[in-house]
Amino acid sequence: GSLGAFYFGYETTLADPVRVGVIGTGDEGSVLVGAINPNYIQVKAIADIRPYNQWRAFHGDVDSPVAEKVRGGLMKIYGWNSEHEAHKHVKVYGPWQDLIKNAKADGLEAVIIALPLHLHAPVAICAMKAGLHILTEKLMGHSVAECKEMARVADATGLHLATGHQR
């Protein structure tokens, strides 16, 4: 746990960490994965249309010791010894729509969105309409109008919409 967690009265671990899906596991998505504290967050699914990004989400940036410090991968974070073992815990989807469509069956409570900016609003709105809380990378949306619509949907659904860096 971190001192910040203690300051706000959190325990060192949660009995039931928040179950999330990560949508977009490219450069920034892999950084967000690398910043996950497994005491608080359990990644249950990822979505990326690029096979290399899917692989890197599990293994990290192994070709660069510098990059691997911030993109360590799910196997390192959760202590899984093989990709086979990791796949028992984390479902892998290509299109983001498939992750959201299966989110409730997969037990997800929230999604972390690390997609290109023009996709933040449509994906966040779709996910909130499916009952998922949202953490989207900055910037929140492509326009003020998109941001207002995201906020309206969050208000209407009673879900959390957070924007900014997870780390």
Short mmCIF file of N, CA and C in Angstrom, two decimals, residues 26-117:
data_model
loop_
_atom_site.label_atom_id
_atom_site.label_comp_id
_atom_site.label_asym_id
_atom_site.label_seq_id
_atom_site.Cartn_x
_atom_site.Cartn_y
_atom_site.Cartn_z
N GLY A 26 -2.00 -0.33 -25.93
CA GLY A 26 -0.84 0.18 -26.66
C GLY A 26 0.11 0.86 -25.71
N ASP A 27 0.80 1.89 -26.18
CA ASP A 27 1.81 2.55 -25.36
C ASP A 27 1.25 3.06 -24.04
N GLU A 28 0.21 3.90 -24.10
CA GLU A 28 -0.32 4.47 -22.87
C GLU A 28 -1.07 3.43 -22.05
N GLY A 29 -1.82 2.57 -22.72
CA GLY A 29 -2.54 1.52 -21.99
C GLY A 29 -1.60 0.62 -21.23
N SER A 30 -0.45 0.30 -21.81
CA SER A 30 0.54 -0.53 -21.13
C SER A 30 1.17 0.20 -19.95
N VAL A 31 1.30 1.51 -20.04
CA VAL A 31 1.78 2.30 -18.90
C VAL A 31 0.74 2.25 -17.78
N LEU A 32 -0.53 2.38 -18.12
CA LEU A 32 -1.58 2.32 -17.11
C LEU A 32 -1.63 0.93 -16.47
N VAL A 33 -1.48 -0.11 -17.27
CA VAL A 33 -1.41 -1.47 -16.72
C VAL A 33 -0.23 -1.57 -15.75
N GLY A 34 0.92 -1.02 -16.14
CA GLY A 34 2.10 -1.07 -15.29
C GLY A 34 1.95 -0.36 -13.97
N ALA A 35 1.00 0.57 -13.89
CA ALA A 35 0.78 1.34 -12.66
C ALA A 35 -0.27 0.71 -11.74
N ILE A 36 -0.86 -0.38 -12.16
CA ILE A 36 -1.92 -1.00 -11.37
C ILE A 36 -1.36 -1.56 -10.06
N ASN A 37 -2.09 -1.29 -8.98
CA ASN A 37 -1.79 -1.88 -7.68
C ASN A 37 -2.71 -3.09 -7.53
N PRO A 38 -2.15 -4.31 -7.54
CA PRO A 38 -3.00 -5.50 -7.48
C PRO A 38 -3.77 -5.66 -6.18
N ASN A 39 -3.43 -4.88 -5.16
CA ASN A 39 -4.20 -4.91 -3.92
C ASN A 39 -5.57 -4.26 -4.09
N TYR A 40 -5.71 -3.42 -5.11
CA TYR A 40 -6.94 -2.66 -5.29
C TYR A 40 -7.65 -2.95 -6.61
N ILE A 41 -6.92 -3.42 -7.61
CA ILE A 41 -7.49 -3.61 -8.95
C ILE A 41 -7.14 -5.01 -9.45
N GLN A 42 -8.16 -5.71 -9.95
CA GLN A 42 -7.96 -7.00 -10.59
C GLN A 42 -8.35 -6.87 -12.06
N VAL A 43 -7.38 -6.93 -12.95
CA VAL A 43 -7.67 -6.88 -14.38
C VAL A 43 -8.24 -8.24 -14.77
N LYS A 44 -9.47 -8.22 -15.30
CA LYS A 44 -10.16 -9.45 -15.69
C LYS A 44 -10.27 -9.60 -17.20
N ALA A 45 -10.05 -8.51 -17.95
CA ALA A 45 -10.16 -8.57 -19.41
C ALA A 45 -9.37 -7.41 -20.01
N ILE A 46 -8.90 -7.64 -21.23
CA ILE A 46 -8.27 -6.58 -22.01
C ILE A 46 -8.86 -6.63 -23.41
N ALA A 47 -8.80 -5.49 -24.09
CA ALA A 47 -9.23 -5.42 -25.49
C ALA A 47 -8.24 -4.57 -26.26
N ASP A 48 -7.74 -5.13 -27.34
CA ASP A 48 -6.91 -4.37 -28.29
C ASP A 48 -6.94 -5.13 -29.60
N ILE A 49 -7.03 -4.40 -30.70
CA ILE A 49 -7.12 -5.06 -32.00
C ILE A 49 -5.75 -5.51 -32.51
N ARG A 50 -4.67 -5.10 -31.83
CA ARG A 50 -3.33 -5.45 -32.27
C ARG A 50 -2.78 -6.60 -31.42
N PRO A 51 -2.45 -7.73 -32.06
CA PRO A 51 -1.92 -8.88 -31.31
C PRO A 51 -0.67 -8.53 -30.48
N TYR A 52 0.22 -7.70 -31.00
CA TYR A 52 1.41 -7.35 -30.22
C TYR A 52 1.03 -6.60 -28.95
N ASN A 53 0.06 -5.70 -29.03
CA ASN A 53 -0.37 -4.98 -27.83
C ASN A 53 -0.99 -5.93 -26.81
N GLN A 54 -1.73 -6.92 -27.28
CA GLN A 54 -2.28 -7.93 -26.37
C GLN A 54 -1.14 -8.67 -25.66
N TRP A 55 -0.14 -9.08 -26.43
CA TRP A 55 1.00 -9.81 -25.87
C TRP A 55 1.74 -8.94 -24.85
N ARG A 56 1.96 -7.67 -25.23
CA ARG A 56 2.71 -6.76 -24.36
C ARG A 56 1.95 -6.48 -23.06
N ALA A 57 0.63 -6.50 -23.09
CA ALA A 57 -0.15 -6.30 -21.87
C ALA A 57 0.20 -7.36 -20.83
N PHE A 58 0.51 -8.57 -21.27
CA PHE A 58 0.87 -9.65 -20.36
C PHE A 58 2.36 -9.65 -20.00
N HIS A 59 3.21 -9.44 -21.00
CA HIS A 59 4.65 -9.61 -20.82
C HIS A 59 5.39 -8.31 -20.49
N GLY A 60 4.82 -7.17 -20.83
CA GLY A 60 5.51 -5.90 -20.64
C GLY A 60 6.45 -5.61 -21.79
N ASP A 61 7.17 -4.53 -21.67
CA ASP A 61 8.10 -4.07 -22.70
C ASP A 61 9.46 -4.72 -22.47
N VAL A 62 9.57 -6.01 -22.75
CA VAL A 62 10.76 -6.77 -22.39
C VAL A 62 12.00 -6.40 -23.21
N ASP A 63 11.82 -5.75 -24.36
CA ASP A 63 12.95 -5.39 -25.21
C ASP A 63 13.67 -4.12 -24.76
N SER A 64 13.08 -3.41 -23.80
CA SER A 64 13.67 -2.17 -23.33
C SER A 64 13.64 -2.11 -21.81
N PRO A 65 14.79 -2.24 -21.15
CA PRO A 65 14.80 -2.17 -19.67
C PRO A 65 14.22 -0.86 -19.14
N VAL A 66 14.42 0.23 -19.87
CA VAL A 66 13.87 1.52 -19.44
C VAL A 66 12.36 1.50 -19.53
N ALA A 67 11.83 1.07 -20.68
CA ALA A 67 10.38 1.04 -20.86
C ALA A 67 9.73 0.00 -19.96
N GLU A 68 10.43 -1.10 -19.68
CA GLU A 68 9.85 -2.15 -18.86
C GLU A 68 9.58 -1.67 -17.43
N LYS A 69 10.29 -0.64 -16.99
CA LYS A 69 10.04 -0.10 -15.65
C LYS A 69 8.63 0.46 -15.52
N VAL A 70 8.08 1.01 -16.62
CA VAL A 70 6.72 1.57 -16.57
C VAL A 70 5.70 0.69 -17.29
N ARG A 71 6.18 -0.27 -18.05
CA ARG A 71 5.30 -1.20 -18.75
C ARG A 71 5.70 -2.63 -18.39
N GLY A 72 5.50 -2.99 -17.13
CA GLY A 72 5.96 -4.28 -16.64
C GLY A 72 5.11 -5.46 -17.05
N GLY A 73 3.85 -5.23 -17.36
CA GLY A 73 2.97 -6.30 -17.80
C GLY A 73 2.22 -6.98 -16.66
N LEU A 74 1.09 -7.57 -17.02
CA LEU A 74 0.20 -8.20 -16.05
C LEU A 74 0.84 -9.40 -15.34
N MET A 75 1.66 -10.16 -16.06
CA MET A 75 2.26 -11.34 -15.44
C MET A 75 3.15 -10.95 -14.27
N LYS A 76 3.91 -9.90 -14.44
CA LYS A 76 4.79 -9.42 -13.37
C LYS A 76 3.96 -8.85 -12.21
N ILE A 77 2.94 -8.06 -12.54
CA ILE A 77 2.12 -7.41 -11.50
C ILE A 77 1.43 -8.45 -10.61
N TYR A 78 0.88 -9.50 -11.24
CA TYR A 78 0.09 -10.47 -10.49
C TYR A 78 0.88 -11.73 -10.13
N GLY A 79 2.13 -11.81 -10.58
CA GLY A 79 2.97 -12.95 -10.21
C GLY A 79 2.64 -14.23 -10.96
N TRP A 80 2.03 -14.11 -12.13
CA TRP A 80 1.74 -15.30 -12.94
C TRP A 80 3.01 -15.75 -13.65
N ASN A 81 3.26 -17.05 -13.67
CA ASN A 81 4.51 -17.58 -14.21
C ASN A 81 4.50 -17.83 -15.71
N SER A 82 3.32 -17.87 -16.30
CA SER A 82 3.24 -18.13 -17.74
C SER A 82 2.05 -17.40 -18.33
N GLU A 83 2.10 -17.20 -19.63
CA GLU A 83 0.95 -16.59 -20.30
C GLU A 83 -0.26 -17.51 -20.20
N HIS A 84 -0.04 -18.82 -20.23
CA HIS A 84 -1.14 -19.78 -20.07
C HIS A 84 -1.86 -19.55 -18.74
N GLU A 85 -1.08 -19.40 -17.68
CA GLU A 85 -1.67 -19.13 -16.36
C GLU A 85 -2.40 -17.80 -16.37
N ALA A 86 -1.80 -16.78 -16.97
CA ALA A 86 -2.42 -15.45 -17.02
C ALA A 86 -3.77 -15.48 -17.74
N HIS A 87 -3.85 -16.26 -18.81
CA HIS A 87 -5.10 -16.33 -19.58
C HIS A 87 -6.22 -17.02 -18.80
N LYS A 88 -5.89 -17.71 -17.72
CA LYS A 88 -6.93 -18.27 -16.85
C LYS A 88 -7.62 -17.16 -16.07
N HIS A 89 -6.93 -16.02 -15.91
CA HIS A 89 -7.44 -14.90 -15.11
C HIS A 89 -7.96 -13.74 -15.95
N VAL A 90 -7.42 -13.58 -17.17
CA VAL A 90 -7.71 -12.40 -17.99
C VAL A 90 -8.20 -12.84 -19.37
N LYS A 91 -9.42 -12.42 -19.70
CA LYS A 91 -9.94 -12.68 -21.05
C LYS A 91 -9.34 -11.66 -22.01
N VAL A 92 -9.16 -12.08 -23.25
CA VAL A 92 -8.57 -11.21 -24.27
C VAL A 92 -9.57 -11.03 -25.40
N TYR A 93 -9.84 -9.76 -25.70
CA TYR A 93 -10.74 -9.40 -26.80
C TYR A 93 -10.00 -8.56 -27.81
N GLY A 94 -10.43 -8.62 -29.03
CA GLY A 94 -9.92 -7.73 -30.07
C GLY A 94 -10.67 -6.40 -29.99
N PRO A 95 -11.83 -6.30 -30.65
CA PRO A 95 -12.61 -5.06 -30.62
C PRO A 95 -13.13 -4.73 -29.22
N TRP A 96 -13.10 -3.45 -28.88
CA TRP A 96 -13.57 -3.02 -27.56
C TRP A 96 -15.03 -3.38 -27.34
N GLN A 97 -15.81 -3.39 -28.41
CA GLN A 97 -17.24 -3.70 -28.29
C GLN A 97 -17.44 -5.09 -27.69
N ASP A 98 -16.55 -6.04 -28.03
CA ASP A 98 -16.68 -7.39 -27.49
C ASP A 98 -16.44 -7.42 -25.99
N LEU A 99 -15.48 -6.64 -25.51
CA LEU A 99 -15.23 -6.58 -24.07
C LEU A 99 -16.47 -6.03 -23.36
N ILE A 100 -17.03 -4.94 -23.87
CA ILE A 100 -18.20 -4.34 -23.20
C ILE A 100 -19.40 -5.28 -23.26
N LYS A 101 -19.60 -5.94 -24.39
CA LYS A 101 -20.73 -6.86 -24.54
C LYS A 101 -20.64 -8.01 -23.52
N ASN A 102 -19.44 -8.44 -23.19
CA ASN A 102 -19.24 -9.56 -22.27
C ASN A 102 -18.88 -9.13 -20.85
N ALA A 103 -18.89 -7.83 -20.59
CA ALA A 103 -18.39 -7.30 -19.32
C ALA A 103 -19.10 -7.88 -18.10
N LYS A 104 -20.38 -7.93 -18.11
CA LYS A 104 -21.11 -8.42 -16.94
C LYS A 104 -20.87 -9.91 -16.75
N ALA A 105 -20.86 -10.68 -17.85
CA ALA A 105 -20.57 -12.12 -17.74
C ALA A 105 -19.16 -12.36 -17.22
N ASP A 106 -18.23 -11.44 -17.55
CA ASP A 106 -16.85 -11.55 -17.08
C ASP A 106 -16.68 -10.98 -15.67
N GLY A 107 -17.73 -10.42 -15.10
CA GLY A 107 -17.67 -9.89 -13.74
C GLY A 107 -17.04 -8.52 -13.62
N LEU A 108 -16.98 -7.77 -14.72
CA LEU A 108 -16.35 -6.45 -14.67
C LEU A 108 -17.24 -5.43 -13.98
N GLU A 109 -16.58 -4.53 -13.26
CA GLU A 109 -17.26 -3.40 -12.62
C GLU A 109 -16.92 -2.08 -13.31
N ALA A 110 -15.76 -2.05 -13.96
CA ALA A 110 -15.27 -0.78 -14.53
C ALA A 110 -14.34 -1.07 -15.71
N VAL A 111 -14.12 -0.04 -16.51
CA VAL A 111 -13.14 -0.14 -17.58
C VAL A 111 -12.18 1.05 -17.52
N ILE A 112 -10.94 0.76 -17.88
CA ILE A 112 -9.92 1.78 -18.07
C ILE A 112 -9.79 1.95 -19.58
N ILE A 113 -9.98 3.18 -20.05
CA ILE A 113 -9.95 3.45 -21.49
C ILE A 113 -8.66 4.18 -21.84
N ALA A 114 -7.86 3.56 -22.69
CA ALA A 114 -6.61 4.16 -23.16
C ALA A 114 -6.55 4.02 -24.68
N LEU A 115 -7.54 4.59 -25.32
CA LEU A 115 -7.68 4.55 -26.78
C LEU A 115 -7.34 5.91 -27.37
N PRO A 116 -7.24 5.99 -28.69
CA PRO A 116 -7.10 7.32 -29.30
C PRO A 116 -8.24 8.24 -28.88
N LEU A 117 -7.94 9.51 -28.77
CA LEU A 117 -8.87 10.50 -28.20
C LEU A 117 -10.25 10.47 -28.84
#
